[in-house]
Amino acid sequence: MSAASSAFFTHYGPWAVVTGASSGIGRAIAVELASKGLNTVLVARSRAALETLAEELATRFGVEARAVAADLGREGALHAVASATRDLDVGLLVAAAGYGTSGPFLDASPATERDMLAVNAGAVFDATHHFGNRLARRGRGGVILIGSVVGFQGTPWSAHYAATKAYVHALGEALRVEWAPRGIDVLLAAPGPTRSGFSERARMTMAAALDPTDVARATVSALGRRATVLPGSLSKLLGWSLATLPRWARVRVMGRVMHRMAGVGA
């Protein structure tokens, strides 16, 4: 093990908890962490998918992996995760579980939007509060929160999803400052459109998208070095092109982008 890998393991290992680990960015980050020697607790709704991934990680990288099937949108879901990790020295939390919706706000299903709020924001609060306390007691560790380029401003035609990600952004920015004296590194990752099951669930068409593996590598590489990472060239292009605009202009630009992706009026 290289000196850099040893330092990473010492600070963030031996165990990492990854939510949303059954697919997309969460799965890719779990693989990336296992490649660095970290054992993983894989959390998502699909037990079958998690157990398959756990076997893959053990075979490829010789690490331990535990599957915890939990619907993070349900009240009390954190109890299952806390119980499954009670005997583990957890050094890293990756809050990657989440999904999005798109289309006119008034056409949205209230039940679906409330569930999305619970997963994208409520479950993030629960996990960061629980594992943050554990990391503070051990005096070192890290937290990775998965935001989105839409979380930097309001985004018409995906208004509520963008609002849930704005919550994640604000939380991550604040906790990085609060927790730095405690030895806890907090990283906000804000990827652009990524190839995963996200676009299908959000009913969006993406002409260009990031590979989850590229997002995972850039994100893990930035942990402990930066406050925010825009993984991939597409994320950087979207972020930098909007950065110099006033907020009202960013809202309108992102609204036009989302209008096309969501096929509104088509």
PDB file of N, CA and C in Angstrom, residues 149-160 162-163 166 238-239 241-260:
ATOM      1  N   VAL A 149     -25.481  20.130 -10.061  1.00  0.00           N
ATOM      2  CA  VAL A 149     -25.311  21.470 -10.626  1.00  0.00           C
ATOM      3  C   VAL A 149     -26.601  22.274 -10.537  1.00  0.00           C
ATOM      4  N   VAL A 150     -27.752  21.611 -10.428  1.00  0.00           N
ATOM      5  CA  VAL A 150     -29.005  22.367 -10.309  1.00  0.00           C
ATOM      6  C   VAL A 150     -29.194  22.927  -8.903  1.00  0.00           C
ATOM      7  N   GLY A 151     -28.360  22.501  -7.951  1.00  0.00           N
ATOM      8  CA  GLY A 151     -28.518  22.956  -6.583  1.00  0.00           C
ATOM      9  C   GLY A 151     -27.920  24.322  -6.303  1.00  0.00           C
ATOM     10  N   PHE A 152     -27.237  24.898  -7.289  1.00  0.00           N
ATOM     11  CA  PHE A 152     -26.626  26.209  -7.094  1.00  0.00           C
ATOM     12  C   PHE A 152     -27.602  27.353  -7.335  1.00  0.00           C
ATOM     13  N   GLN A 153     -28.757  27.071  -7.889  1.00  0.00           N
ATOM     14  CA  GLN A 153     -29.777  28.089  -8.145  1.00  0.00           C
ATOM     15  C   GLN A 153     -31.116  27.393  -8.363  1.00  0.00           C
ATOM     16  N   GLY A 154     -32.204  28.151  -8.320  1.00  0.00           N
ATOM     17  CA  GLY A 154     -33.492  27.579  -8.658  1.00  0.00           C
ATOM     18  C   GLY A 154     -33.475  27.087 -10.100  1.00  0.00           C
ATOM     19  N   THR A 155     -34.202  25.997 -10.373  1.00  0.00           N
ATOM     20  CA  THR A 155     -34.209  25.415 -11.714  1.00  0.00           C
ATOM     21  C   THR A 155     -35.637  25.136 -12.151  1.00  0.00           C
ATOM     22  N   PRO A 156     -36.222  26.034 -12.946  1.00  0.00           N
ATOM     23  CA  PRO A 156     -37.575  25.813 -13.449  1.00  0.00           C
ATOM     24  C   PRO A 156     -37.678  24.473 -14.181  1.00  0.00           C
ATOM     25  N   TRP A 157     -38.808  23.846 -14.073  1.00  0.00           N
ATOM     26  CA  TRP A 157     -39.137  22.539 -14.662  1.00  0.00           C
ATOM     27  C   TRP A 157     -38.492  21.383 -13.892  1.00  0.00           C
ATOM     28  N   SER A 158     -37.758  21.739 -12.873  1.00  0.00           N
ATOM     29  CA  SER A 158     -37.294  20.739 -11.906  1.00  0.00           C
ATOM     30  C   SER A 158     -37.152  21.436 -10.560  1.00  0.00           C
ATOM     31  N   ALA A 159     -38.160  22.248 -10.260  1.00  0.00           N
ATOM     32  CA  ALA A 159     -38.072  23.192  -9.146  1.00  0.00           C
ATOM     33  C   ALA A 159     -37.855  22.513  -7.799  1.00  0.00           C
ATOM     34  N   HIS A 160     -38.619  21.471  -7.532  1.00  0.00           N
ATOM     35  CA  HIS A 160     -38.527  20.855  -6.212  1.00  0.00           C
ATOM     36  C   HIS A 160     -37.259  20.034  -6.069  1.00  0.00           C
ATOM     37  N   ALA A 162     -34.375  20.616  -7.530  1.00  0.00           N
ATOM     38  CA  ALA A 162     -33.297  21.578  -7.324  1.00  0.00           C
ATOM     39  C   ALA A 162     -33.313  22.119  -5.901  1.00  0.00           C
ATOM     40  N   ALA A 163     -34.502  22.311  -5.349  1.00  0.00           N
ATOM     41  CA  ALA A 163     -34.609  22.807  -3.971  1.00  0.00           C
ATOM     42  C   ALA A 163     -34.059  21.793  -2.976  1.00  0.00           C
ATOM     43  N   ALA A 166     -30.366  22.098  -3.165  1.00  0.00           N
ATOM     44  CA  ALA A 166     -29.893  23.329  -2.525  1.00  0.00           C
ATOM     45  C   ALA A 166     -29.733  23.103  -1.022  1.00  0.00           C
ATOM     46  N   LEU A 238     -20.822  23.431 -17.213  1.00  0.00           N
ATOM     47  CA  LEU A 238     -22.069  24.024 -16.729  1.00  0.00           C
ATOM     48  C   LEU A 238     -21.807  24.979 -15.567  1.00  0.00           C
ATOM     49  N   GLY A 239     -20.944  24.556 -14.656  1.00  0.00           N
ATOM     50  CA  GLY A 239     -20.669  25.386 -13.494  1.00  0.00           C
ATOM     51  C   GLY A 239     -19.949  26.676 -13.838  1.00  0.00           C
ATOM     52  N   SER A 241     -19.666  28.176 -16.806  1.00  0.00           N
ATOM     53  CA  SER A 241     -20.385  29.055 -17.727  1.00  0.00           C
ATOM     54  C   SER A 241     -21.453  29.867 -17.009  1.00  0.00           C
ATOM     55  N   LEU A 242     -21.946  29.350 -15.881  1.00  0.00           N
ATOM     56  CA  LEU A 242     -22.978  30.059 -15.130  1.00  0.00           C
ATOM     57  C   LEU A 242     -22.420  30.930 -14.005  1.00  0.00           C
ATOM     58  N   ALA A 243     -21.173  30.666 -13.622  1.00  0.00           N
ATOM     59  CA  ALA A 243     -20.625  31.294 -12.420  1.00  0.00           C
ATOM     60  C   ALA A 243     -20.607  32.812 -12.481  1.00  0.00           C
ATOM     61  N   THR A 244     -20.378  33.374 -13.669  1.00  0.00           N
ATOM     62  CA  THR A 244     -20.252  34.837 -13.768  1.00  0.00           C
ATOM     63  C   THR A 244     -21.595  35.542 -13.936  1.00  0.00           C
ATOM     64  N   LEU A 245     -22.667  34.761 -14.091  1.00  0.00           N
ATOM     65  CA  LEU A 245     -23.985  35.359 -14.295  1.00  0.00           C
ATOM     66  C   LEU A 245     -24.639  35.697 -12.954  1.00  0.00           C
ATOM     67  N   PRO A 246     -25.470  36.735 -12.907  1.00  0.00           N
ATOM     68  CA  PRO A 246     -26.255  36.988 -11.700  1.00  0.00           C
ATOM     69  C   PRO A 246     -27.229  35.836 -11.478  1.00  0.00           C
ATOM     70  N   ARG A 247     -27.672  35.697 -10.262  1.00  0.00           N
ATOM     71  CA  ARG A 247     -28.495  34.532  -9.925  1.00  0.00           C
ATOM     72  C   ARG A 247     -29.765  34.454 -10.779  1.00  0.00           C
ATOM     73  N   TRP A 248     -30.422  35.592 -11.019  1.00  0.00           N
ATOM     74  CA  TRP A 248     -31.661  35.559 -11.799  1.00  0.00           C
ATOM     75  C   TRP A 248     -31.396  35.022 -13.209  1.00  0.00           C
ATOM     76  N   ALA A 249     -30.224  35.338 -13.754  1.00  0.00           N
ATOM     77  CA  ALA A 249     -29.890  34.863 -15.095  1.00  0.00           C
ATOM     78  C   ALA A 249     -29.593  33.368 -15.084  1.00  0.00           C
ATOM     79  N   ARG A 250     -28.932  32.894 -14.023  1.00  0.00           N
ATOM     80  CA  ARG A 250     -28.655  31.458 -13.915  1.00  0.00           C
ATOM     81  C   ARG A 250     -29.951  30.670 -13.851  1.00  0.00           C
ATOM     82  N   VAL A 251     -30.924  31.206 -13.130  1.00  0.00           N
ATOM     83  CA  VAL A 251     -32.220  30.534 -13.026  1.00  0.00           C
ATOM     84  C   VAL A 251     -32.865  30.395 -14.406  1.00  0.00           C
ATOM     85  N   ARG A 252     -32.820  31.449 -15.189  1.00  0.00           N
ATOM     86  CA  ARG A 252     -33.431  31.403 -16.517  1.00  0.00           C
ATOM     87  C   ARG A 252     -32.685  30.469 -17.465  1.00  0.00           C
ATOM     88  N   VAL A 253     -31.363  30.493 -17.410  1.00  0.00           N
ATOM     89  CA  VAL A 253     -30.575  29.605 -18.267  1.00  0.00           C
ATOM     90  C   VAL A 253     -30.845  28.152 -17.908  1.00  0.00           C
ATOM     91  N   MET A 254     -30.813  27.822 -16.620  1.00  0.00           N
ATOM     92  CA  MET A 254     -31.069  26.444 -16.207  1.00  0.00           C
ATOM     93  C   MET A 254     -32.498  26.035 -16.517  1.00  0.00           C
ATOM     94  N   GLY A 255     -33.415  26.992 -16.474  1.00  0.00           N
ATOM     95  CA  GLY A 255     -34.795  26.692 -16.845  1.00  0.00           C
ATOM     96  C   GLY A 255     -34.904  26.283 -18.306  1.00  0.00           C
ATOM     97  N   ARG A 256     -34.169  26.969 -19.186  1.00  0.00           N
ATOM     98  CA  ARG A 256     -34.202  26.609 -20.610  1.00  0.00           C
ATOM     99  C   ARG A 256     -33.581  25.229 -20.836  1.00  0.00           C
ATOM    100  N   VAL A 257     -32.477  24.960 -20.130  1.00  0.00           N
ATOM    101  CA  VAL A 257     -31.832  23.651 -20.250  1.00  0.00           C
ATOM    102  C   VAL A 257     -32.781  22.545 -19.804  1.00  0.00           C
ATOM    103  N   MET A 258     -33.401  22.742 -18.646  1.00  0.00           N
ATOM    104  CA  MET A 258     -34.287  21.708 -18.107  1.00  0.00           C
ATOM    105  C   MET A 258     -35.550  21.581 -18.949  1.00  0.00           C
ATOM    106  N   HIS A 259     -36.025  22.664 -19.505  1.00  0.00           N
ATOM    107  CA  HIS A 259     -37.209  22.627 -20.369  1.00  0.00           C
ATOM    108  C   HIS A 259     -36.982  21.664 -21.522  1.00  0.00           C
ATOM    109  N   ARG A 260     -35.778  21.718 -22.113  1.00  0.00           N
ATOM    110  CA  ARG A 260     -35.465  20.803 -23.220  1.00  0.00           C
ATOM    111  C   ARG A 260     -35.311  19.375 -22.730  1.00  0.00           C
TER     112      ARG A 260
END
